[in-house]
Coordinates of C-alpha atoms and ligand atoms in Angstrom, one line a residue:
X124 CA -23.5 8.1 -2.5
X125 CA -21.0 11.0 -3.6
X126 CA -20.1 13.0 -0.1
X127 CA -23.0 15.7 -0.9
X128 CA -20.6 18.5 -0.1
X129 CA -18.5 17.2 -2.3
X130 CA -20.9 18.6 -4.9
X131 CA -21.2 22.0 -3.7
X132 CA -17.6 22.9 -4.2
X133 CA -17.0 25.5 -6.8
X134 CA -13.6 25.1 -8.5
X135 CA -11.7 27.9 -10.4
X136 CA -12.1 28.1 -14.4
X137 CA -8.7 28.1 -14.7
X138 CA -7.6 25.4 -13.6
X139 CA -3.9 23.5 -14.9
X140 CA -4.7 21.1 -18.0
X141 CA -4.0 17.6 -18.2
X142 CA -2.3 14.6 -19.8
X143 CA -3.9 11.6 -18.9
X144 CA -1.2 8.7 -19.5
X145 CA -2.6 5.1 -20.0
X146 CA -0.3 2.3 -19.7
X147 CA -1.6 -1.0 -21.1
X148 CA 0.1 -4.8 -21.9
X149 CA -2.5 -6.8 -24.0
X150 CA -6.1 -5.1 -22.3
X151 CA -9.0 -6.4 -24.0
X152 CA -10.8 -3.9 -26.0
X153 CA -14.0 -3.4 -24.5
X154 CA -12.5 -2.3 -21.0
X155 CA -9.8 -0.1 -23.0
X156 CA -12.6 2.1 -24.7
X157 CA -14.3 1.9 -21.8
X158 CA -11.1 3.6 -19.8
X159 CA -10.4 6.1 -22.8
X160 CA -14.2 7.1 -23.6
X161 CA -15.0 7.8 -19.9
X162 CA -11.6 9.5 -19.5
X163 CA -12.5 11.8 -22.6
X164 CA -16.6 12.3 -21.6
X165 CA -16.0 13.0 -17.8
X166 CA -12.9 15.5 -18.1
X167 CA -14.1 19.1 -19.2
X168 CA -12.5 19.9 -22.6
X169 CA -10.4 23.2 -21.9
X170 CA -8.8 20.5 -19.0
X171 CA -7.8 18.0 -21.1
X172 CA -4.6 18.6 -22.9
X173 CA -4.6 14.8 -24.5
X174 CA -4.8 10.9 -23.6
X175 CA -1.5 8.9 -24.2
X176 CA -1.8 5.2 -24.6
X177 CA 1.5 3.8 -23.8
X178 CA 1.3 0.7 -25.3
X179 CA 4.2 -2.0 -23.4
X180 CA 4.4 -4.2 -26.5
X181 CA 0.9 -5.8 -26.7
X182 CA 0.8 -8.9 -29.2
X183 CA -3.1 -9.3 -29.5
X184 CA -4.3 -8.3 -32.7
X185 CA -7.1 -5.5 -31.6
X186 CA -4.4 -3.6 -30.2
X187 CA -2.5 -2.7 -32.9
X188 CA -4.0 -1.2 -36.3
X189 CA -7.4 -1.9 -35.2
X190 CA -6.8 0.5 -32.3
X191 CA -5.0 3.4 -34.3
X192 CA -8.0 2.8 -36.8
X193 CA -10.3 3.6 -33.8
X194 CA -8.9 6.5 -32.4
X195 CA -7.7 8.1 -35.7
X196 CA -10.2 10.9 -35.8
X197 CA -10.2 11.9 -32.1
X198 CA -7.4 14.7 -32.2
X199 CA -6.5 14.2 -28.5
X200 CA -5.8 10.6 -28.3
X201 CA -2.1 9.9 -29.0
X202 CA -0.8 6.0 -28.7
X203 CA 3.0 5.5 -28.5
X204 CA 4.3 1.8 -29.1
X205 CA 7.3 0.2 -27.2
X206 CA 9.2 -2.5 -29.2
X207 CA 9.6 -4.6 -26.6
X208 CA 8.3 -5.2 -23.0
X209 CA 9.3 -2.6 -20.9
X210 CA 6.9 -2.9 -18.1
X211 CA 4.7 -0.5 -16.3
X212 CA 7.0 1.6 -14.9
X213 CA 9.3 2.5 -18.3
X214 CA 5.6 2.6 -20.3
X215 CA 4.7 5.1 -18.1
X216 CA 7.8 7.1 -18.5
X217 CA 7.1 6.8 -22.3
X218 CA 3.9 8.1 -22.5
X219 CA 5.7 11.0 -20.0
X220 CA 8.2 12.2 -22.3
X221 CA 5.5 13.0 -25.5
X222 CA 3.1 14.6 -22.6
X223 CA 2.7 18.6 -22.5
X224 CA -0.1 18.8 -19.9
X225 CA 0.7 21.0 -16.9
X226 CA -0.5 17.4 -14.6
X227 CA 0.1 14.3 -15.5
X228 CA -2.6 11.9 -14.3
X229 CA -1.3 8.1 -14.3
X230 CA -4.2 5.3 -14.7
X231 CA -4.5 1.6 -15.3
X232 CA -6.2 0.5 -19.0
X233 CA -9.4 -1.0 -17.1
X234 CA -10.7 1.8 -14.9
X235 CA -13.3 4.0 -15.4
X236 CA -13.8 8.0 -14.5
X237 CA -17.0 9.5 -13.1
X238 CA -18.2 12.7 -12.9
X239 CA -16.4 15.5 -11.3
X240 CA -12.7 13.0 -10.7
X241 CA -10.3 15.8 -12.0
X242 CA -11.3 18.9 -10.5
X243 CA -10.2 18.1 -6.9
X244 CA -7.2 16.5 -7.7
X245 CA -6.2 19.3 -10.0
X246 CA -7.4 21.9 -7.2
X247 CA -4.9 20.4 -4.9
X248 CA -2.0 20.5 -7.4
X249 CA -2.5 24.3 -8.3
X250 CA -2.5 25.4 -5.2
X251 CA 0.8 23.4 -4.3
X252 CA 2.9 21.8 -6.8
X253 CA 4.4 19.5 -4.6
X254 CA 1.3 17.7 -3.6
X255 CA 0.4 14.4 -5.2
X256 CA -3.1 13.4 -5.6
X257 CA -4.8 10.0 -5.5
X258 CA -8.6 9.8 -6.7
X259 CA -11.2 7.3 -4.1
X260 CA -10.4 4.1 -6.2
X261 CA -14.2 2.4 -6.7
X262 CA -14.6 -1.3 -7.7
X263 CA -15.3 -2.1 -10.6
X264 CA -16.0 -6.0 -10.3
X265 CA -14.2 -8.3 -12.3
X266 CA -17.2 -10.6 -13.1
X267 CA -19.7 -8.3 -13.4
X268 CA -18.2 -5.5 -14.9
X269 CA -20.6 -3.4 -12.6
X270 CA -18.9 -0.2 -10.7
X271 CA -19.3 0.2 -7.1
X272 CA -19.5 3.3 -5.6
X273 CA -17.5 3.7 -2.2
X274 CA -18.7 6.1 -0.3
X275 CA -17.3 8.1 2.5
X276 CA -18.0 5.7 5.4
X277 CA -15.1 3.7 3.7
X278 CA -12.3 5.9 3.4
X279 CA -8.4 4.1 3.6
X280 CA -5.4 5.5 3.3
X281 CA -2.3 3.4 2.0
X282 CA 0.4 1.4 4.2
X283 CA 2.8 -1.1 3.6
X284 CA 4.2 -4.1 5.8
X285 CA 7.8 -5.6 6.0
X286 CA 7.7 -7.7 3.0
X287 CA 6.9 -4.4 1.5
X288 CA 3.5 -5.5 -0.4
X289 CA 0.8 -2.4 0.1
X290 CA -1.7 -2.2 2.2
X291 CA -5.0 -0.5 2.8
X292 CA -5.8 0.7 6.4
X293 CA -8.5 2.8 7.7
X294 CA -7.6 6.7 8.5
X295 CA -5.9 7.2 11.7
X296 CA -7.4 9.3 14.4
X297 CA -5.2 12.0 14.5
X298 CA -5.9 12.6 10.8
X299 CA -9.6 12.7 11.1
X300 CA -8.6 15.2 13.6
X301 CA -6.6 17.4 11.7
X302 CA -9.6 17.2 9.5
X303 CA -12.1 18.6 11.5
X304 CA -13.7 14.6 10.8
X305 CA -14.7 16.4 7.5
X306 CA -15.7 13.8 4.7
X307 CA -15.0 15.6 2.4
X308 CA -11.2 17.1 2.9
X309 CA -8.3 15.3 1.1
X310 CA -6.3 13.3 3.5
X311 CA -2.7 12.2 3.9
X312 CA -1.8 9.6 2.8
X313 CA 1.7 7.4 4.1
X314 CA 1.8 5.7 0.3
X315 CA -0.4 5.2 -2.8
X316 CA -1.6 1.7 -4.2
X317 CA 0.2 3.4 -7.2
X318 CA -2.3 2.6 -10.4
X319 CA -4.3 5.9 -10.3
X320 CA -2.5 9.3 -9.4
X321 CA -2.2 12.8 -10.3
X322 CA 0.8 14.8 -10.2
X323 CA 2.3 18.0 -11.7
X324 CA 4.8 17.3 -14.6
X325 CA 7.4 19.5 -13.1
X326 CA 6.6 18.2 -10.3
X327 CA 7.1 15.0 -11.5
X328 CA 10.8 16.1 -13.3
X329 CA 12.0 17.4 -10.4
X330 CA 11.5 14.7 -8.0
X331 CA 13.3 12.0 -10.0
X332 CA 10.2 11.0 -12.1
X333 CA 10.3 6.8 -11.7
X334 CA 13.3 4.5 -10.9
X335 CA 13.7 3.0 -14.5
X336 CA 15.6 -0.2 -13.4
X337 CA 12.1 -1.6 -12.3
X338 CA 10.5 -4.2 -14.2
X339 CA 7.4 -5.3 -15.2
X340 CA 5.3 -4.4 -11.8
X341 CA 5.5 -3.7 -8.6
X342 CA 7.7 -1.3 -6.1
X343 CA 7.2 1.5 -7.7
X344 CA 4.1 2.5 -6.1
X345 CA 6.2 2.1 -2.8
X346 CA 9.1 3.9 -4.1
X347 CA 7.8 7.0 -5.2
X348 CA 5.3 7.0 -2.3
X349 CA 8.2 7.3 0.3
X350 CA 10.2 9.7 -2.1
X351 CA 7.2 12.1 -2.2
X352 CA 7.4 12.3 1.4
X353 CA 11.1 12.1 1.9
X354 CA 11.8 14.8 -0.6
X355 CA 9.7 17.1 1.0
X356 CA 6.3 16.6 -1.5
X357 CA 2.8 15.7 0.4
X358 CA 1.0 12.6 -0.7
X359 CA -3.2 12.7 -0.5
X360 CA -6.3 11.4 -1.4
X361 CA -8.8 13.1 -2.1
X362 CA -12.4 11.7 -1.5
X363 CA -14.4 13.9 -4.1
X364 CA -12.2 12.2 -7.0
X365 CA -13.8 8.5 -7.7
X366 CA -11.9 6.3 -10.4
X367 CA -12.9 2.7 -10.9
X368 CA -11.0 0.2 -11.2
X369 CA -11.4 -3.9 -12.0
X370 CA -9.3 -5.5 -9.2
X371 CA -8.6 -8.9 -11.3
X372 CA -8.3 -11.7 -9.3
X373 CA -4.2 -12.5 -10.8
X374 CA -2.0 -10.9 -13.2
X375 CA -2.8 -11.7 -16.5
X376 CA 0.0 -11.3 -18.5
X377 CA 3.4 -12.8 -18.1
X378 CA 6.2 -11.9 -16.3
X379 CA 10.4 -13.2 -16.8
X380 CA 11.5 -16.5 -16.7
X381 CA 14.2 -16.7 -13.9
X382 CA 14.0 -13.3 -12.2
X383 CA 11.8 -12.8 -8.7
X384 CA 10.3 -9.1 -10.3
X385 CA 8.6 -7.9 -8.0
X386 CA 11.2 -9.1 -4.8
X387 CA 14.3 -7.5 -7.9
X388 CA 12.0 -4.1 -7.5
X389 CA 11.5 -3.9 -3.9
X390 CA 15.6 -4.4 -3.4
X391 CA 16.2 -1.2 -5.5
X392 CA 13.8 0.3 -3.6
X393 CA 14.9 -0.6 -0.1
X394 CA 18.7 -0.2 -1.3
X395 CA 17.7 3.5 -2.0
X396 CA 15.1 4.3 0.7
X397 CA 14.8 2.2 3.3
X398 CA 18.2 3.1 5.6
X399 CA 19.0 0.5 8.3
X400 CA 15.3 -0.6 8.3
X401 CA 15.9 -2.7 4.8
X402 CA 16.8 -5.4 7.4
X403 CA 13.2 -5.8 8.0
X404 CA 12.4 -6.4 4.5
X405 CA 15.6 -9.0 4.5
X406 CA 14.6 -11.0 7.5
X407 CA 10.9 -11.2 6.5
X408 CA 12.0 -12.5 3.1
X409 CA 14.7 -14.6 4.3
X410 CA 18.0 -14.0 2.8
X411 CA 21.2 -13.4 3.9
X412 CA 23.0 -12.0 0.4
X413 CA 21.4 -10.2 -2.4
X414 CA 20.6 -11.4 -5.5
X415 CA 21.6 -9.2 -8.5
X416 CA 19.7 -5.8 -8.7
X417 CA 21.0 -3.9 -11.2
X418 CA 22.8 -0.2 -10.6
X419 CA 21.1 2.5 -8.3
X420 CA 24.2 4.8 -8.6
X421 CA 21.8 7.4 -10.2
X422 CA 18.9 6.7 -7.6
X423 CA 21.4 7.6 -4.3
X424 CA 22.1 10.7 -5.8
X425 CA 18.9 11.6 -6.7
X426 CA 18.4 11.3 -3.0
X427 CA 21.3 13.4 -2.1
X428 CA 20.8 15.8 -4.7
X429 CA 17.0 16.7 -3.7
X430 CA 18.4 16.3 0.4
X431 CA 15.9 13.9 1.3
X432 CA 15.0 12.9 4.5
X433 CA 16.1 9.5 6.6
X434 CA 13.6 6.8 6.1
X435 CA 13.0 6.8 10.2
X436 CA 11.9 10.0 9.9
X437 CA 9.2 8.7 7.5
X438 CA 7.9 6.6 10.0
X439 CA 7.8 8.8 12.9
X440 CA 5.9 11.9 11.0
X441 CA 4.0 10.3 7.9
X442 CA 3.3 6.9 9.5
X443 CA 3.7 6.6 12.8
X444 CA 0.9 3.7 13.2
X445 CA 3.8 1.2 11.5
X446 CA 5.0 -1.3 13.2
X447 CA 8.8 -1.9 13.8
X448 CA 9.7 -5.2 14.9
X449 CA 12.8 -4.2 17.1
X450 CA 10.1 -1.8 19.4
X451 CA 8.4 -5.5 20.4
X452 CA 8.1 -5.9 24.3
X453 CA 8.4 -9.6 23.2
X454 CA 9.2 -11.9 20.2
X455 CA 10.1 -15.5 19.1
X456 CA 8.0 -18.8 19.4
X457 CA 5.4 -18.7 22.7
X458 CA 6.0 -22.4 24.0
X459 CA 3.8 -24.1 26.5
X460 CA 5.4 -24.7 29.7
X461 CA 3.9 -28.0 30.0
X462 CA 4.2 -29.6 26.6
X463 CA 6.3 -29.5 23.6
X464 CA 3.3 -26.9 22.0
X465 CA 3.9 -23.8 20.7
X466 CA 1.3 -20.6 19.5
X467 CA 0.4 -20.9 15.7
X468 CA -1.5 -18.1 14.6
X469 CA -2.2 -17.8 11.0
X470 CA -3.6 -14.7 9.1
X471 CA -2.5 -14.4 5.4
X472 CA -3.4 -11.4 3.1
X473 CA -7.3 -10.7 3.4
X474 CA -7.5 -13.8 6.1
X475 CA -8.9 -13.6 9.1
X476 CA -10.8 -15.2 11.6
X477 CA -8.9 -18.2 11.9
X478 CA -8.2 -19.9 15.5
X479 CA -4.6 -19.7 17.1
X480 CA -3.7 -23.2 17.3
X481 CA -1.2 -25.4 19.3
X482 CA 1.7 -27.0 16.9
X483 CA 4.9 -28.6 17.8
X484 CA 7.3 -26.2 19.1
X485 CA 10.3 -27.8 16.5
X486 CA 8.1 -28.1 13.6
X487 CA 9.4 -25.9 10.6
X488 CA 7.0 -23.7 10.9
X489 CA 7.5 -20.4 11.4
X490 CA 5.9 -19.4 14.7
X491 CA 7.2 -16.0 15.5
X492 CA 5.0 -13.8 17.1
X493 CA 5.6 -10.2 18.6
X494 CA 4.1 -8.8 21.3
X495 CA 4.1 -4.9 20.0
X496 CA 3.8 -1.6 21.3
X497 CA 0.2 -1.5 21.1
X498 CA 0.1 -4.6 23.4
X499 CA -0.9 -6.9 20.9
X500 CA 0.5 -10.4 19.7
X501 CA 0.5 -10.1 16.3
X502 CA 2.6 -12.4 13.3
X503 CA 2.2 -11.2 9.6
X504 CA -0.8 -8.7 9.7
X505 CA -3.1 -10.7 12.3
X506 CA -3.3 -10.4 15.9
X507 CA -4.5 -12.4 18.3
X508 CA -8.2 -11.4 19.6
X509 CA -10.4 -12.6 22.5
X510 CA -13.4 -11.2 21.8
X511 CA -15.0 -12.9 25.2
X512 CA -17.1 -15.9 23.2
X513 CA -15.3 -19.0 23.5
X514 CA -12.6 -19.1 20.6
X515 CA -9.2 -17.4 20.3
X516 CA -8.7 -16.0 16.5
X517 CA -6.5 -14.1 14.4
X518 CA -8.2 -10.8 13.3
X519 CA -6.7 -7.7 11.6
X520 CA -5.0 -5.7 14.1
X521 CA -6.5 -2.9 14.8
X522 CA -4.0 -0.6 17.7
X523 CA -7.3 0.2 19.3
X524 CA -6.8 -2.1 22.3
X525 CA -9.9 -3.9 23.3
X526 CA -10.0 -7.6 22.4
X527 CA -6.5 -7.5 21.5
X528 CA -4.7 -6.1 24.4
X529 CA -2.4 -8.7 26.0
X530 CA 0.2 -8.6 28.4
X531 CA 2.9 -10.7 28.8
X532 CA 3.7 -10.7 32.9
X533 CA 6.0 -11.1 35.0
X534 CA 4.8 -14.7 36.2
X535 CA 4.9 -15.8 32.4
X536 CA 1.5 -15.7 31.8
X537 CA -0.4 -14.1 29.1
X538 CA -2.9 -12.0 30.0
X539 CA -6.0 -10.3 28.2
X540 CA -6.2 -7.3 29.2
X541 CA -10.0 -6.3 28.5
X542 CA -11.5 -9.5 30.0
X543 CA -8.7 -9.9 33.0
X544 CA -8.4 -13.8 32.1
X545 CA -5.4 -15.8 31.0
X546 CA -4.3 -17.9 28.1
X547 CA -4.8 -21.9 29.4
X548 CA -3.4 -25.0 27.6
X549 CA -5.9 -28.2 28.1
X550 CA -4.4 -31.1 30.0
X551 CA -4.0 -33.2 27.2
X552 CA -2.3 -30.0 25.2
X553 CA -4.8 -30.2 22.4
X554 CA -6.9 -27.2 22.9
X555 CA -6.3 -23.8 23.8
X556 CA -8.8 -21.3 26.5
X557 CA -9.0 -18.5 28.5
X558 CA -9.7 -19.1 32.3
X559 CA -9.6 -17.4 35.1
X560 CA -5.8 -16.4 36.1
X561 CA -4.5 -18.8 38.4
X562 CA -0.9 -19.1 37.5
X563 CA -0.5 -22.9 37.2
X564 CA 1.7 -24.4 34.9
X565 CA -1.3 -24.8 32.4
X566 CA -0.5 -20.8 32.2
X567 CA 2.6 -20.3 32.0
X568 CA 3.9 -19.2 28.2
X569 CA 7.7 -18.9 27.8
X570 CA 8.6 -16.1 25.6
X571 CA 11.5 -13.9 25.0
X572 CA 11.4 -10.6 26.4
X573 CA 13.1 -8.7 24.0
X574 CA 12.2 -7.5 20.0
X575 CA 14.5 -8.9 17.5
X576 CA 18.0 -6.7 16.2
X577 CA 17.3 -3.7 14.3
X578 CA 16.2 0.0 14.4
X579 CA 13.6 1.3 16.2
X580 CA 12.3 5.3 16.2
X581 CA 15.0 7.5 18.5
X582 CA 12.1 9.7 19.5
X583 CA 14.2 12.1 20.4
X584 CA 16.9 12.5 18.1
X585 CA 14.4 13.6 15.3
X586 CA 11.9 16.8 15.2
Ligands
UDP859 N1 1.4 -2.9 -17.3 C1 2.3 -2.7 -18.4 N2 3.3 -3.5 -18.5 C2 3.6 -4.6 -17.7 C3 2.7 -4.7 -16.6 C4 1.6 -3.9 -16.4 O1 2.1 -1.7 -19.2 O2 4.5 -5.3 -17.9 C5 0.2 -2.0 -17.2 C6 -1.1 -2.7 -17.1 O3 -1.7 -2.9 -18.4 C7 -1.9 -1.7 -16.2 C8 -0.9 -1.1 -15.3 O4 0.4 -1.3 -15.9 O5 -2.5 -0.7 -17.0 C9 -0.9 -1.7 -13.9 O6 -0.8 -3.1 -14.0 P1 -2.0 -4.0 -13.2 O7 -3.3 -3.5 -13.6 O8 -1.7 -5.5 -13.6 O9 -1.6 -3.8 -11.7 P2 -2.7 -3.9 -10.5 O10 -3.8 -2.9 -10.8 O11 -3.2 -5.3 -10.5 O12 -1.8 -3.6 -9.3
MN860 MN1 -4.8 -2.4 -12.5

């Protein structure tokens, strides 16, 4: 259900009109129209100034005359062609150069608008032109084709993790605060998942517009998420603006032969943004020199020209939930005293649930875990949870404590905090429980007490 206050919000008659700028590489036609039509019924004429497809060199056959054809006697549609494959973020910037709207609003080519989206981003933007605007982004399934309404129990705001892929999380407590916990009030937002937003065009100029050495996909969203917020803009979502959107389950379209995109993209952006914490991004990818990147001359100055602000700052006031790996307590492979065993602990993207397990301390795999801040033991995004049934699993961290508070004392034992028992390694070093804390040598973990080189937040040096 739509937030019902949501609907009793009165908006101003005259508000700023729109260009609504659809990037698209070979969409099938029914989920195009789809996008366009409900783009065209569900924005209120005197707001929309026009819809510009920015077609990135699609070869199927529907998109070209056929589509022209289609949309040759609606007076606001507008389709400009690139001649080759330019990728999303120069298609964007395409369709931004022909667009006169006072907003841009950036979508995907297989979404769809309901009732009411525009009016509270374009509320937001008149009333500051330095505040960016992301719609609630619905479901709309990729099997199906059914849309799925998200209502305000489910509200996320947008992170990132050090191998800089976006991530959802759900609003932080000191937001809902500043909220008065009301549903219904835009909220900040530390980044955007990037396919759906609303900005002012001068806006939009002024800040730099997109990085146009990015290919294909991917960074973008990232990089013009932390310039927003570095360059003194506000980023927000707000939750009485739904979009759809088909999350498909892989790309579908193809990318270059013999260039890491996405990992090209996110080097520009951490080059340009990310100060001494690029590292991060280094380490977790694993190399020592950089591939070819292309020139960012123009991007540094941007960044000196508009005066931005340092990246840690970023993380101390937009998002200060983020974890940095040099603030661990602890970090490195947890070995068993006993045996030759060390912690495993595996928690991909959207997997959790799984047991920590016991693996040979000088297999390759990669074993490091962290022992943050927030007292947990996390590697990737999972961290390790006792929930007090037998069974020690990954789970997505959470920074609330509870079943994933740990200590790592002074004896060397690992301790859980919530149920005041300790990690235990069976005899014959196959299985893994928590007993009461005895301190024998079936207890002891050794660890490093330290968090790995690189920057942490000087609290203090920064306002
Ligand atoms: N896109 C494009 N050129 C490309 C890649 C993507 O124009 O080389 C368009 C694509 O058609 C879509 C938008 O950019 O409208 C975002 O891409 P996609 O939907 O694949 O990203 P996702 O939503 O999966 O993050
Ligand atoms: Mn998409």
């Amino acid at each position: 259900m739509l937030i019902s206050r949501c609907k009793l919000i009165k908006y101003p008659e005259d508000l700023p009109d729109v260009s609504v700028i659809v990037t698209f590489h070979n969409e099938a036609w029914s989920v195009l129209l789809r996008s366009v039509h409900s783009i065209i019924n569900k924005t209120p004429k005197h707001l929309l100034r026009e819809v510009i497809l920015a077609d990135d060199c699609s070869d199927m056959p529907h998109l070209g005359e056929p589509l022209e054809k289609y949309f040759v006697d609606y007076q606001k549609v507008k389709i400009v062609r690139a001649t080759s494959r330019e990728g999303l973020v120069r298609a964007r910037l395409r369709g931004y150069r022909v667009a006169t709207g006072a907003v841009l609003v950036f979508l995907d080519s297989h979404i769809e608008c309901t009732e009411g989206w525009i009016e509270p981003m374009l509320d937001r933007i008149s009333r500051n032109w330095t505040t960016v605007v992301t719609p609630c982004i619905d479901v709309i399934d990729d099997d199906t084709f059914g849309f799925r309404f998200q209502g305000a129990k489910d509200m996320f705001a947008g992170g990132f993790d050090w191998k800089m892929v976006f991530i959802w999380h759900s609003l932080p407590e000191n937001e809902q605060k500043r909220r008065n916990y009301e549903d219904h009030l835009p909220y900040r937002s530390p980044t955007m998942a990037g396919g759906l937003f609303a900005i002012s065009r001068a806006y939009f100029t002024y800040i730099g517009t997109y990085d146009d050495g990015m290919d294909i996909w991917g960074g973008e969203n990232l990089e013009i998420s932390f310039r927003i917020w570095m360059c003194g803009g506000t980023l927000e979502t707000t939750p009485c603006s739904h979009v759809g959107h088909i999350f498909r389950k892989r790309s579908p379209y193809k990318w270059r032969k013999n260039v890491d995109v996405v990992r090209r993209n996110n080097i520009r952006l951490c080059e340009v943004w990310l100060d001494e914490y690029k590292q991060y991004y280094y380490d977790k990818i694993g190399i020592q020199t950089l591939p070819e990147y292309g020139n960012i001359t123009s991007r540094i100055e941007l960044r000196k020209k508009l005066k931005c602000k340092s990246f840690e700052w970023f993380l101390k006031n937009v998002y200060p939930e983020m974890w940095v790996p040099g603030e661990s307590l602890a970090y490195g492979q947890i070995a068993a005293k006993t045996q030759p065993y060390c912690l495993m602990g595996d928690c991909g993207y959207g997997q959790t649930g799984k047991p920590i397990s016991l693996v040979n301390c000088s297999s390759g795999h990669n074993k490091v875990m962290y022992l943050t801040m927030a007292k947990e033991i996390k590697r990737d995004n999972g961290c390790v949870d006792y929930s007090g049934k037998p069974g020690i699993q990954m789970e997505s961290c959470h920074q609330r404590r509870g079943n994933q508070e740990w200590e790592y004392r002074e004896d060397n034992t690992l301790y859980h905090v919530f149920s005041q028992k300790c990690l235990e390694i069976s005899q014959d070093g196959q299985t893994l429980f928590m007993n009461t804390c005895l301190g024998t040598d079936y207890q002891i973990w050794l660890w490093n007490r330290n968090g790995p080189p690189g920057p942490t937040r000087n609290w203090n040096s920064l306002d």
